[in-house]
Amino acid sequence: DIHMTQNPVSLSAFIGDKVTITCRASQDISRYLGWYQQKQGQSPKYLMYYASNLLSGVPSRFSGSGSGTEYSLTITGIQPEDAATYFCQQCYSYPLTFGSGTKLEIK
Amino acid sequence: QVQLQQSGAELVKPGSSVKISCKASGYTFTSYDMHWIKQQPGNGLEWIGWLYPGNNKTMYNQKFNGKATLTADKSSSTAYMQLTSLTSEDSAVYFCARRAAIGPNWFAYWGQGTLVTVSS
């Protein structure tokens, strides 16, 4: 199984800050990485695919990068509505696996 | 639009079984795999497996072999997951999910989740 290590576990930011969440795979996943946002009590929302491609309707303050085993999600200019837990997920091979999540708190 | 409507919360006893449902609408049910994902309180997400309603083919995460059984009813566009020999470790929210129209298995569509609580 491919293990996804996500850091940090939690972070706190002010409105307008820039934050970066990292996701490390236990083996090369060739950019088969997606990102999700989950708000309290809701289902996850699909944000990004192939590591850096934003879904339609996702604000441009979200961006992604990475290759091989190292990936990151950056939010530039945090907004109040970005308070959520963010998960990465690889679909390079079965079983599909997720990172453990990063909880973003807005100060 | 694609919608996945799951059945309601379940309170079940240890050792019993539960079957939860996911009714799909807004697309051709037999054209896409239906995936199931487990989320324990405060924990991350675990992929359980998928079923392709077109031919009832399934693939499971080995961790859930013997625990989860996926089925579907094409006539009602409904997918099911049965969980057996329930323990407290099975208490979780379970989601059904479908990938986007194009691309591999990232989940563009999610049900609202079904909370399963295992307690005597």
Coordinates of C-alpha atoms in Angstrom, one line a residue:
Chain A
D1 CA 0.0 0.0 0.0
I2 CA 1.1 3.6 -0.7
H3 CA 1.3 5.5 2.6
M4 CA 0.5 9.2 2.4
T5 CA 2.1 11.4 5.1
Q6 CA 0.5 14.8 5.4
N7 CA 1.9 17.8 7.4
P8 CA 1.2 19.7 9.4
V9 CA -1.6 18.0 11.3
S10 CA -3.1 21.4 12.1
L11 CA -2.3 25.1 11.5
S12 CA -3.6 28.4 12.3
A13 CA -3.6 31.5 10.0
F14 CA -4.8 35.0 9.8
I15 CA -7.0 36.3 7.0
G16 CA -4.8 37.1 4.1
D17 CA -1.9 34.8 5.1
K18 CA -0.3 32.2 2.8
V19 CA -0.2 28.6 4.0
T20 CA 1.3 25.4 2.6
I21 CA 0.2 21.9 3.3
T22 CA 2.5 19.0 2.2
C23 CA 1.8 15.5 1.3
R24 CA 4.5 12.8 0.9
A25 CA 3.9 9.5 -0.7
S26 CA 5.8 6.4 0.3
Q27 CA 6.6 5.8 -3.4
D28 CA 6.5 7.7 -6.7
I29 CA 2.9 8.4 -7.6
S30 CA 3.6 10.3 -10.8
R31 CA 1.3 13.3 -10.0
Y32 CA -1.7 11.0 -9.4
L33 CA -2.6 13.2 -6.5
G34 CA -5.8 15.0 -5.6
W35 CA -6.8 17.4 -2.9
Y36 CA -10.0 17.7 -1.0
Q37 CA -11.5 20.2 1.4
Q38 CA -13.8 19.0 4.2
K39 CA -15.8 21.4 6.3
Q40 CA -17.2 20.3 9.6
G41 CA -20.2 18.0 9.2
Q42 CA -19.9 18.0 5.4
S43 CA -18.7 15.6 2.8
P44 CA -15.3 16.2 1.2
K45 CA -15.1 18.6 -1.7
Y46 CA -12.9 17.8 -4.6
L47 CA -10.5 20.7 -5.2
M48 CA -7.6 19.6 -7.4
Y49 CA -6.4 16.8 -9.6
Y50 CA -3.1 15.7 -11.1
A51 CA -1.4 17.6 -8.3
S52 CA -2.0 21.1 -9.7
N53 CA -5.2 21.3 -11.8
L54 CA -8.0 23.2 -10.1
L55 CA -11.5 22.1 -10.5
S56 CA -13.9 24.6 -12.1
G57 CA -15.2 27.0 -9.5
V58 CA -12.3 26.5 -7.0
P59 CA -10.9 29.9 -6.2
S60 CA -7.5 30.8 -7.8
R61 CA -6.0 31.4 -4.4
F62 CA -5.6 27.6 -4.2
S63 CA -2.7 26.1 -6.0
G64 CA -0.8 22.8 -6.1
S65 CA 2.6 21.6 -7.0
G66 CA 4.8 18.6 -6.8
S67 CA 6.1 15.5 -8.5
G68 CA 7.4 12.1 -7.6
T69 CA 6.7 11.6 -3.9
E70 CA 6.5 15.2 -2.7
Y71 CA 3.4 17.4 -3.2
S72 CA 2.0 20.6 -1.7
L73 CA -1.2 22.6 -1.5
T74 CA -0.9 26.3 -1.1
I75 CA -3.6 28.8 -0.2
T76 CA -2.5 32.4 -0.9
G77 CA -4.6 35.0 0.8
I78 CA -6.6 33.0 3.3
Q79 CA -10.3 33.7 3.5
P80 CA -12.7 32.9 6.4
E81 CA -14.4 30.2 4.3
D82 CA -11.2 28.3 4.0
A83 CA -11.4 27.0 7.5
A84 CA -11.6 23.2 6.9
T85 CA -9.6 20.0 7.0
Y86 CA -7.7 19.3 3.8
F87 CA -6.8 15.8 2.6
C88 CA -4.6 14.5 -0.2
Q89 CA -5.4 11.3 -2.0
Q90 CA -3.4 9.1 -4.4
C91 CA -5.0 7.1 -7.2
Y92 CA -1.8 5.8 -8.7
S93 CA -2.4 2.3 -7.4
Y94 CA -4.9 0.3 -5.3
P95 CA -5.8 0.5 -2.5
L96 CA -6.5 4.2 -2.9
T97 CA -5.1 6.0 0.1
F98 CA -5.6 9.4 1.7
G99 CA -3.4 11.6 3.9
S100 CA -4.5 11.9 7.5
G101 CA -5.6 15.5 7.0
T102 CA -4.6 19.0 7.9
K103 CA -7.0 21.1 9.9
L104 CA -6.8 24.8 9.0
E105 CA -8.0 27.3 11.6
I106 CA -8.6 30.9 10.9
K107 CA -7.5 33.2 13.7
Chain B
Q1 CA -26.9 17.0 -11.8
V2 CA -25.2 14.1 -10.1
Q3 CA -26.6 13.3 -6.7
L4 CA -25.9 10.5 -4.3
Q5 CA -28.4 10.1 -1.5
Q6 CA -27.5 7.8 1.4
S7 CA -29.7 6.1 3.9
G8 CA -30.0 7.4 7.5
A9 CA -27.9 6.8 10.6
E10 CA -27.8 3.4 12.1
L11 CA -27.4 2.3 15.7
V12 CA -26.5 -1.4 15.8
K13 CA -25.3 -4.0 18.3
P14 CA -21.9 -5.6 18.3
G15 CA -21.8 -8.8 16.3
S16 CA -24.6 -7.7 14.1
S17 CA -24.7 -6.6 10.4
V18 CA -25.9 -3.4 8.7
K19 CA -26.7 -2.6 5.1
I20 CA -26.5 1.0 4.0
S21 CA -27.7 2.4 0.7
C22 CA -26.7 5.0 -1.8
K23 CA -29.2 6.1 -4.4
A24 CA -27.7 7.7 -7.5
S25 CA -29.4 10.1 -9.8
G26 CA -28.4 12.5 -12.6
Y27 CA -26.3 10.1 -14.6
T28 CA -26.3 6.6 -16.1
F29 CA -25.8 4.4 -13.0
T30 CA -24.3 1.5 -14.9
S31 CA -21.5 3.6 -16.4
Y32 CA -19.4 4.5 -13.3
D33 CA -17.9 2.6 -10.4
M34 CA -19.4 3.4 -7.0
H35 CA -16.8 3.7 -4.3
W36 CA -17.2 3.5 -0.5
I37 CA -15.1 5.3 2.0
K38 CA -14.9 5.1 5.8
Q39 CA -14.2 8.1 8.1
Q40 CA -13.9 7.5 11.8
P41 CA -14.5 10.5 14.1
G42 CA -11.5 12.7 14.1
N43 CA -9.7 10.4 11.7
G44 CA -8.8 10.4 8.1
L45 CA -10.4 8.6 5.2
E46 CA -10.1 5.0 4.3
W47 CA -11.1 3.6 0.9
I48 CA -13.1 0.4 1.2
G49 CA -13.7 -0.6 -2.4
W50 CA -15.8 -0.1 -5.5
L51 CA -18.5 -1.9 -7.5
Y52 CA -19.2 -1.4 -11.2
P53 CA -22.9 -1.7 -11.6
G54 CA -22.6 -2.4 -15.3
N55 CA -21.3 -5.9 -14.6
N56 CA -21.3 -6.1 -10.8
K57 CA -17.5 -6.4 -10.7
T58 CA -16.0 -5.4 -7.4
M59 CA -12.6 -4.5 -6.0
Y60 CA -11.9 -4.3 -2.3
N61 CA -9.2 -2.9 -0.1
Q62 CA -7.8 -6.1 1.4
K63 CA -8.3 -4.6 4.9
F64 CA -12.1 -4.8 4.3
N65 CA -12.2 -8.3 2.9
G66 CA -14.8 -10.2 4.9
K67 CA -16.0 -7.0 6.5
A68 CA -17.7 -5.2 3.6
T69 CA -19.8 -6.5 0.8
L70 CA -20.8 -4.3 -2.1
T71 CA -23.9 -4.8 -4.2
A72 CA -26.1 -2.8 -6.5
D73 CA -29.7 -2.8 -7.9
K74 CA -29.7 -1.4 -11.4
S75 CA -33.4 -1.1 -11.5
S76 CA -33.4 1.5 -8.7
S77 CA -29.9 2.9 -9.4
T78 CA -29.0 2.1 -5.8
A79 CA -25.7 0.8 -4.4
Y80 CA -25.4 -1.0 -1.1
M81 CA -22.7 -1.8 1.3
Q82 CA -23.2 -4.5 4.0
L83 CA -20.9 -4.6 7.0
T84 CA -20.8 -7.7 9.1
S85 CA -19.6 -8.9 12.5
L86 CA -19.7 -5.3 13.7
T87 CA -17.4 -4.0 16.5
S88 CA -16.7 -0.6 17.9
E89 CA -14.0 -0.2 15.3
D90 CA -16.7 -0.1 12.6
S91 CA -18.3 2.9 14.2
A92 CA -17.8 5.6 11.6
V93 CA -19.3 7.7 8.9
Y94 CA -19.5 5.8 5.6
F95 CA -19.6 7.7 2.3
C96 CA -20.4 6.5 -1.2
A97 CA -18.6 8.5 -3.9
R98 CA -18.1 8.6 -7.7
R99 CA -15.3 9.8 -9.8
A100 CA -15.5 12.7 -12.2
A101 CA -16.6 12.0 -15.8
I102 CA -13.1 12.1 -17.1
G103 CA -10.0 11.0 -15.3
P104 CA -9.0 8.4 -12.8
N105 CA -10.3 7.7 -9.3
W106 CA -10.6 11.1 -7.6
F107 CA -14.0 11.6 -6.1
A108 CA -16.0 14.5 -7.6
Y109 CA -19.3 13.4 -6.1
W110 CA -20.0 12.3 -2.6
G111 CA -23.1 11.2 -0.7
Q112 CA -23.9 13.0 2.5
G113 CA -22.5 10.1 4.6
T114 CA -24.2 7.5 6.8
L115 CA -23.2 7.4 10.5
V116 CA -23.0 3.9 11.8
T117 CA -22.7 3.5 15.6
V118 CA -21.9 0.1 17.1
S119 CA -23.0 0.0 20.7
S120 CA -24.7 -2.4 23.0

